[in-house]
Tab-separated table of N, CA and C in Angstrom:
chain	number	residue	atom	x	y	z
A	1	MET	N	11.957	-4.326	-6.881
A	1	MET	CA	13.155	-5.505	-6.112
A	1	MET	C	14.535	-4.983	-5.004
A	2	VAL	N	14.682	-3.861	-5.785
A	2	VAL	CA	16.405	-3.203	-5.424
A	2	VAL	C	15.812	-2.462	-3.933
A	3	LEU	N	15.046	-1.595	-4.108
A	3	LEU	CA	14.300	-0.924	-3.151
A	3	LEU	C	14.221	-1.780	-1.767
A	4	ALA	N	13.020	-3.024	-1.976
A	4	ALA	CA	12.788	-3.433	-1.180
A	4	ALA	C	13.939	-4.048	-0.647
A	5	LEU	N	14.726	-4.588	-1.478
A	5	LEU	CA	16.120	-5.042	-0.336
A	5	LEU	C	16.646	-4.064	0.358
A	6	LEU	N	17.018	-3.292	-0.040
A	6	LEU	CA	17.131	-2.173	0.672
A	6	LEU	C	16.665	-1.638	1.740
A	7	LEU	N	15.405	-1.517	1.961
A	7	LEU	CA	14.323	-1.172	2.975
A	7	LEU	C	14.444	-2.522	3.969
A	8	SER	N	14.524	-3.555	3.197
A	8	SER	CA	14.859	-5.036	4.296
A	8	SER	C	15.936	-5.055	5.107
A	9	GLN	N	17.021	-4.122	4.986
A	9	GLN	CA	18.568	-3.890	6.027
A	9	GLN	C	18.170	-2.640	6.940
A	10	SER	N	17.009	-1.937	6.526
A	10	SER	CA	16.853	-1.067	7.362
A	10	SER	C	16.910	-1.653	9.037
A	11	LYS	N	17.000	-1.046	10.091
A	11	LYS	CA	17.222	-0.912	11.708
A	11	LYS	C	15.910	-0.905	11.812
A	12	TYR	N	15.292	-0.449	11.503
A	12	TYR	CA	13.670	-0.361	11.788
A	12	TYR	C	13.066	-1.785	11.607
A	13	LEU	N	12.430	-2.299	12.964
A	13	LEU	CA	12.196	-3.598	12.847
A	13	LEU	C	10.653	-4.174	12.159
A	14	PHE	N	9.868	-2.693	11.389
A	14	PHE	CA	8.677	-2.791	11.368
A	14	PHE	C	8.718	-2.864	9.687
A	15	LEU	N	9.629	-2.401	9.048
A	15	LEU	CA	10.027	-2.605	7.839
A	15	LEU	C	10.137	-3.782	7.114
A	16	PRO	N	10.919	-4.470	7.799
A	16	PRO	CA	11.044	-5.772	6.737
A	16	PRO	C	9.607	-6.368	7.324
A	17	GLY	N	8.880	-6.354	7.775
A	17	GLY	CA	7.073	-6.834	8.046
A	17	GLY	C	6.344	-6.453	6.994
A	18	ILE	N	6.578	-5.397	6.662
A	18	ILE	CA	5.947	-4.383	5.636
A	18	ILE	C	6.086	-5.154	3.815
A	19	ILE	N	7.563	-5.284	4.260
A	19	ILE	CA	8.069	-5.816	2.878
A	19	ILE	C	7.585	-7.498	2.735
A	20	THR	N	7.466	-7.690	3.617
A	20	THR	CA	6.891	-9.458	3.486
A	20	THR	C	5.955	-9.565	3.351
A	21	ALA	N	4.741	-8.615	4.198
A	21	ALA	CA	3.242	-8.768	3.679
A	21	ALA	C	3.167	-7.988	2.461
A	22	LEU	N	3.453	-7.451	1.271
A	22	LEU	CA	3.446	-6.995	-0.027
A	22	LEU	C	3.278	-8.313	-0.909
A	23	PRO	N	3.745	-9.208	-0.854
A	23	PRO	CA	4.292	-10.140	-1.772
A	23	PRO	C	3.192	-10.819	-1.606
A	24	ILE	N	3.029	-11.602	-0.176
A	24	ILE	CA	1.905	-12.560	0.082
A	24	ILE	C	0.124	-11.978	-0.215
A	25	LEU	N	0.047	-10.796	0.332
A	25	LEU	CA	-1.177	-10.529	-0.059
A	25	LEU	C	-1.454	-9.960	-1.689
A	26	THR	N	-0.009	-9.737	-2.338
A	26	THR	CA	-0.200	-9.743	-3.974
A	26	THR	C	-0.666	-10.851	-4.532
A	27	LEU	N	-0.151	-12.048	-4.268
A	27	LEU	CA	-0.459	-13.414	-4.525
A	27	LEU	C	-2.247	-14.093	-4.507
A	28	ILE	N	-2.519	-13.068	-2.800
A	28	ILE	CA	-3.868	-13.726	-2.743
A	28	ILE	C	-4.410	-12.879	-3.060
A	29	ASN	N	-4.327	-11.860	-3.893
A	29	ASN	CA	-4.981	-10.613	-4.941
A	29	ASN	C	-5.744	-11.833	-5.825
A	30	MET	N	-4.057	-12.197	-6.422
A	30	MET	CA	-4.372	-12.402	-7.722
A	30	MET	C	-5.186	-13.816	-7.905
A	31	GLY	N	-4.937	-14.761	-6.766
A	31	GLY	CA	-5.852	-15.940	-6.752
A	31	GLY	C	-7.046	-15.601	-6.785
A	32	MET	N	-7.603	-14.554	-6.118
A	32	MET	CA	-8.939	-14.473	-6.045
A	32	MET	C	-9.889	-14.072	-7.024
A	33	GLN	N	-8.634	-13.059	-7.667
A	33	GLN	CA	-9.446	-12.366	-9.124
A	33	GLN	C	-9.202	-13.533	-10.458
A	34	MET	N	-8.388	-14.411	-10.410
A	34	MET	CA	-9.085	-15.472	-11.010
A	34	MET	C	-9.853	-16.798	-11.005
A	35	LYS	N	-10.483	-16.212	-10.137
A	35	LYS	CA	-11.861	-17.471	-9.947
A	35	LYS	C	-12.976	-16.131	-10.862
A	36	ASN	N	-13.596	-16.669	-11.690
A	36	ASN	CA	-14.289	-16.582	-12.364
A	36	ASN	C	-15.351	-14.932	-12.147
A	37	MET	N	-14.003	-14.528	-12.758
A	37	MET	CA	-14.247	-13.015	-13.204
A	37	MET	C	-14.213	-11.937	-14.664
A	38	LYS	N	-15.509	-11.781	-14.408
A	38	LYS	CA	-16.116	-11.182	-16.151
A	38	LYS	C	-15.177	-10.105	-16.070
A	39	GLU	N	-14.602	-9.870	-17.763
A	39	GLU	CA	-13.965	-8.674	-18.362
A	39	GLU	C	-14.465	-7.367	-17.438
A	40	ASP	N	-15.864	-6.589	-17.123
A	40	ASP	CA	-15.944	-5.584	-16.770
A	40	ASP	C	-15.599	-5.622	-15.500
A	41	THR	N	-15.608	-6.669	-14.055
A	41	THR	CA	-15.797	-6.577	-13.274
A	41	THR	C	-14.278	-6.763	-12.973
A	42	PHE	N	-13.290	-7.404	-13.828
A	42	PHE	CA	-11.632	-7.452	-13.442
A	42	PHE	C	-10.946	-5.786	-13.746
A	43	HIS	N	-11.641	-5.005	-14.957
A	43	HIS	CA	-11.367	-3.191	-15.062
A	43	HIS	C	-11.290	-2.937	-13.908
A	44	ALA	N	-12.698	-3.425	-13.337
A	44	ALA	CA	-12.839	-2.395	-11.618
A	44	ALA	C	-11.592	-2.595	-10.707
A	45	VAL	N	-11.500	-4.398	-10.657
A	45	VAL	CA	-10.262	-4.796	-9.596
A	45	VAL	C	-9.048	-4.179	-10.635
A	46	LEU	N	-9.290	-3.894	-11.727
A	46	LEU	CA	-7.828	-3.034	-11.381
A	46	LEU	C	-7.426	-2.153	-11.482
A	47	GLN	N	-8.351	-0.931	-11.592
A	47	GLN	CA	-8.180	0.115	-10.992
A	47	GLN	C	-8.006	0.204	-9.670
A	48	ASN	N	-9.174	-0.695	-8.815
A	48	ASN	CA	-9.142	-0.433	-7.608
A	48	ASN	C	-7.468	-1.352	-6.854
A	49	THR	N	-6.773	-1.822	-8.229
A	49	THR	CA	-5.523	-2.883	-7.192
A	49	THR	C	-4.653	-1.428	-7.455
A	50	VAL	N	-4.953	-0.726	-8.782
A	50	VAL	CA	-3.863	0.385	-8.619
A	50	VAL	C	-4.014	1.510	-7.138
A	51	PHE	N	-5.298	1.415	-7.192
A	51	PHE	CA	-5.338	2.508	-5.900
A	51	PHE	C	-4.565	2.290	-4.407
A	52	GLY	N	-5.028	0.549	-4.457
A	52	GLY	CA	-4.655	0.051	-3.368
A	52	GLY	C	-3.142	0.158	-3.357
A	53	ALA	N	-2.443	-0.285	-4.501
A	53	ALA	CA	-0.872	-0.178	-4.890
A	53	ALA	C	-0.446	1.089	-4.427
A	54	VAL	N	-0.862	2.271	-4.598
A	54	VAL	CA	-0.695	3.431	-4.532
A	54	VAL	C	-0.455	3.968	-3.135
A	55	GLY	N	-2.242	3.241	-2.509
A	55	GLY	CA	-1.866	3.556	-1.219
A	55	GLY	C	-0.964	2.836	-0.059
A	56	MET	N	-0.451	2.071	-0.379
A	56	MET	CA	0.454	0.951	0.293
A	56	MET	C	1.791	1.573	0.167
A	57	LEU	N	1.916	2.340	-0.985
A	57	LEU	CA	3.575	2.569	-1.215
A	57	LEU	C	3.226	3.793	-0.229
A	58	LEU	N	2.293	4.601	-0.095
A	58	LEU	CA	2.145	5.938	0.489
A	58	LEU	C	2.230	5.416	1.818
A	59	PHE	N	1.692	4.520	2.314
A	59	PHE	CA	2.077	3.876	3.526
A	59	PHE	C	3.369	3.779	4.261
A	60	THR	N	3.964	2.719	3.057
A	60	THR	CA	5.501	2.625	3.664
A	60	THR	C	6.601	3.314	3.543
A	61	VAL	N	6.330	4.506	2.568
A	61	VAL	CA	7.572	5.974	2.198
A	61	VAL	C	7.016	6.923	3.707
A	62	LEU	N	5.639	7.185	4.124
A	62	LEU	CA	5.618	7.643	5.018
A	62	LEU	C	6.096	7.013	6.327
A	63	ALA	N	5.550	6.172	6.508
A	63	ALA	CA	6.350	5.359	7.611
A	63	ALA	C	7.701	5.236	7.512
A	64	PHE	N	8.680	5.133	6.750
A	64	PHE	CA	9.736	5.793	6.738
A	64	PHE	C	10.634	6.781	7.045
A	65	LEU	N	9.415	7.588	6.391
A	65	LEU	CA	10.147	8.532	6.352
A	65	LEU	C	9.934	9.348	7.756
A	66	LEU	N	8.999	9.317	8.408
A	66	LEU	CA	8.828	9.890	9.835
A	66	LEU	C	9.191	8.832	10.952
A	67	THR	N	9.811	7.976	10.939
A	67	THR	CA	11.293	7.600	11.384
A	67	THR	C	11.978	8.304	11.880
A	68	SER	N	12.407	9.248	10.931
A	68	SER	CA	13.376	10.181	11.052
A	68	SER	C	13.287	11.431	12.362
A	69	TRP	N	11.928	11.638	12.434
A	69	TRP	CA	11.584	12.942	13.285
A	69	TRP	C	10.821	12.281	14.715
A	70	PHE	N	10.384	10.809	14.438
A	70	PHE	CA	9.126	10.613	15.437
A	70	PHE	C	9.575	9.266	15.978
A	71	LYS	N	9.398	8.171	17.035
A	71	LYS	CA	9.638	7.653	17.572
A	71	LYS	C	8.779	6.718	16.045
A	72	PRO	N	9.181	5.133	16.213
A	72	PRO	CA	8.764	4.168	15.387
A	72	PRO	C	6.878	3.697	15.592
A	73	GLY	N	6.444	3.736	16.368
A	73	GLY	CA	5.434	3.475	17.053
A	73	GLY	C	4.621	4.690	17.018
A	74	ILE	N	4.523	6.148	16.433
A	74	ILE	CA	4.127	7.404	16.374
A	74	ILE	C	4.091	7.394	14.929
A	75	SER	N	5.269	7.075	14.297
A	75	SER	CA	5.714	6.856	13.131
A	75	SER	C	4.210	6.178	12.017
A	76	VAL	N	4.382	4.521	12.256
A	76	VAL	CA	3.567	3.954	11.930
A	76	VAL	C	1.777	4.307	11.961
A	77	MET	N	1.777	4.831	13.421
A	77	MET	CA	0.382	5.057	13.109
A	77	MET	C	-0.581	6.279	12.806
A	78	SER	N	0.811	6.940	12.403
A	78	SER	CA	0.322	8.120	11.773
A	78	SER	C	0.550	7.948	9.962
A	79	ALA	N	1.565	7.247	9.956
A	79	ALA	CA	1.228	6.839	8.905
A	79	ALA	C	-0.147	5.997	8.442
A	80	LEU	N	-0.164	4.939	8.774
A	80	LEU	CA	-1.859	3.963	8.888
A	80	LEU	C	-3.167	4.870	9.129
A	81	ALA	N	-2.957	6.508	9.508
A	81	ALA	CA	-4.335	7.505	9.485
A	81	ALA	C	-3.873	8.071	8.205
A	82	VAL	N	-2.650	8.704	7.643
A	82	VAL	CA	-2.836	9.294	6.285
A	82	VAL	C	-3.433	8.030	5.536
A	83	TYR	N	-2.577	6.661	5.752
A	83	TYR	CA	-3.450	5.268	4.618
A	83	TYR	C	-5.163	5.287	4.677
A	84	ALA	N	-5.742	4.893	5.988
A	84	ALA	CA	-6.777	5.225	5.960
A	84	ALA	C	-7.449	6.608	5.766
A	85	LEU	N	-7.042	7.564	5.531
A	85	LEU	CA	-7.851	8.652	4.946
A	85	LEU	C	-7.487	8.350	3.397
A	86	PHE	N	-6.582	8.334	3.119
A	86	PHE	CA	-6.504	8.171	1.477
A	86	PHE	C	-7.525	7.277	0.845
A	87	MET	N	-7.438	5.639	1.595
A	87	MET	CA	-8.367	4.638	0.889
A	87	MET	C	-9.131	4.896	1.448
A	88	LEU	N	-10.091	5.763	2.473
A	88	LEU	CA	-11.780	5.948	2.414
A	88	LEU	C	-11.999	7.527	1.793
A	89	SER	N	-10.868	8.011	1.122
A	89	SER	CA	-11.632	8.914	0.193
A	89	SER	C	-11.224	8.443	-1.483
A	90	GLY	N	-11.450	6.836	-1.403
A	90	GLY	CA	-10.781	6.226	-3.091
A	90	GLY	C	-11.892	6.687	-3.888
A	91	LYS	N	-13.380	6.566	-3.433
A	91	LYS	CA	-14.139	6.486	-4.138
A	91	LYS	C	-14.526	7.699	-4.801
A	92	TYR	N	-13.303	9.040	-3.952
A	92	TYR	CA	-13.930	10.550	-4.892
A	92	TYR	C	-12.767	10.675	-5.839
A	93	ILE	N	-11.834	10.264	-4.941
A	93	ILE	CA	-10.639	10.422	-5.760
A	93	ILE	C	-10.536	9.409	-7.428
A	94	LEU	N	-11.091	8.252	-7.186
A	94	LEU	CA	-11.254	7.214	-7.861
A	94	LEU	C	-12.470	8.195	-9.431
A	95	SER	N	-13.133	8.626	-8.956
A	95	SER	CA	-14.125	9.438	-9.728
A	95	SER	C	-13.617	10.711	-10.933
A	96	MET	N	-12.883	11.440	-9.977
A	96	MET	CA	-11.714	12.505	-10.698
A	96	MET	C	-11.399	11.797	-12.273
A	97	PHE	N	-10.894	10.581	-11.911
A	97	PHE	CA	-9.849	10.042	-13.416
A	97	PHE	C	-11.242	9.849	-14.179
A	98	ALA	N	-12.426	9.549	-14.322
A	98	ALA	CA	-13.375	8.337	-14.527
A	98	ALA	C	-13.839	9.620	-15.502
């Protein structure tokens, strides 16, 4: 929460938007999980949720770090490309830990 507060005071306009979207997406996800979920399904969703959270953290950190070197639009698009590759390779990455 402290990190979110510090980032929300950033001069880059897209960071407060990302920080605002994260809790909203989390609440939507929790609501969907509570509806008729069996135990084995819950464990699979939990594993995917942790992977997705790591991906979102990767996206946020990359977007923030890349703005030091590039314009915000290029930084966000580059971070989005890395995030997409990370998420698309998710099945392979998760199978390494199973």
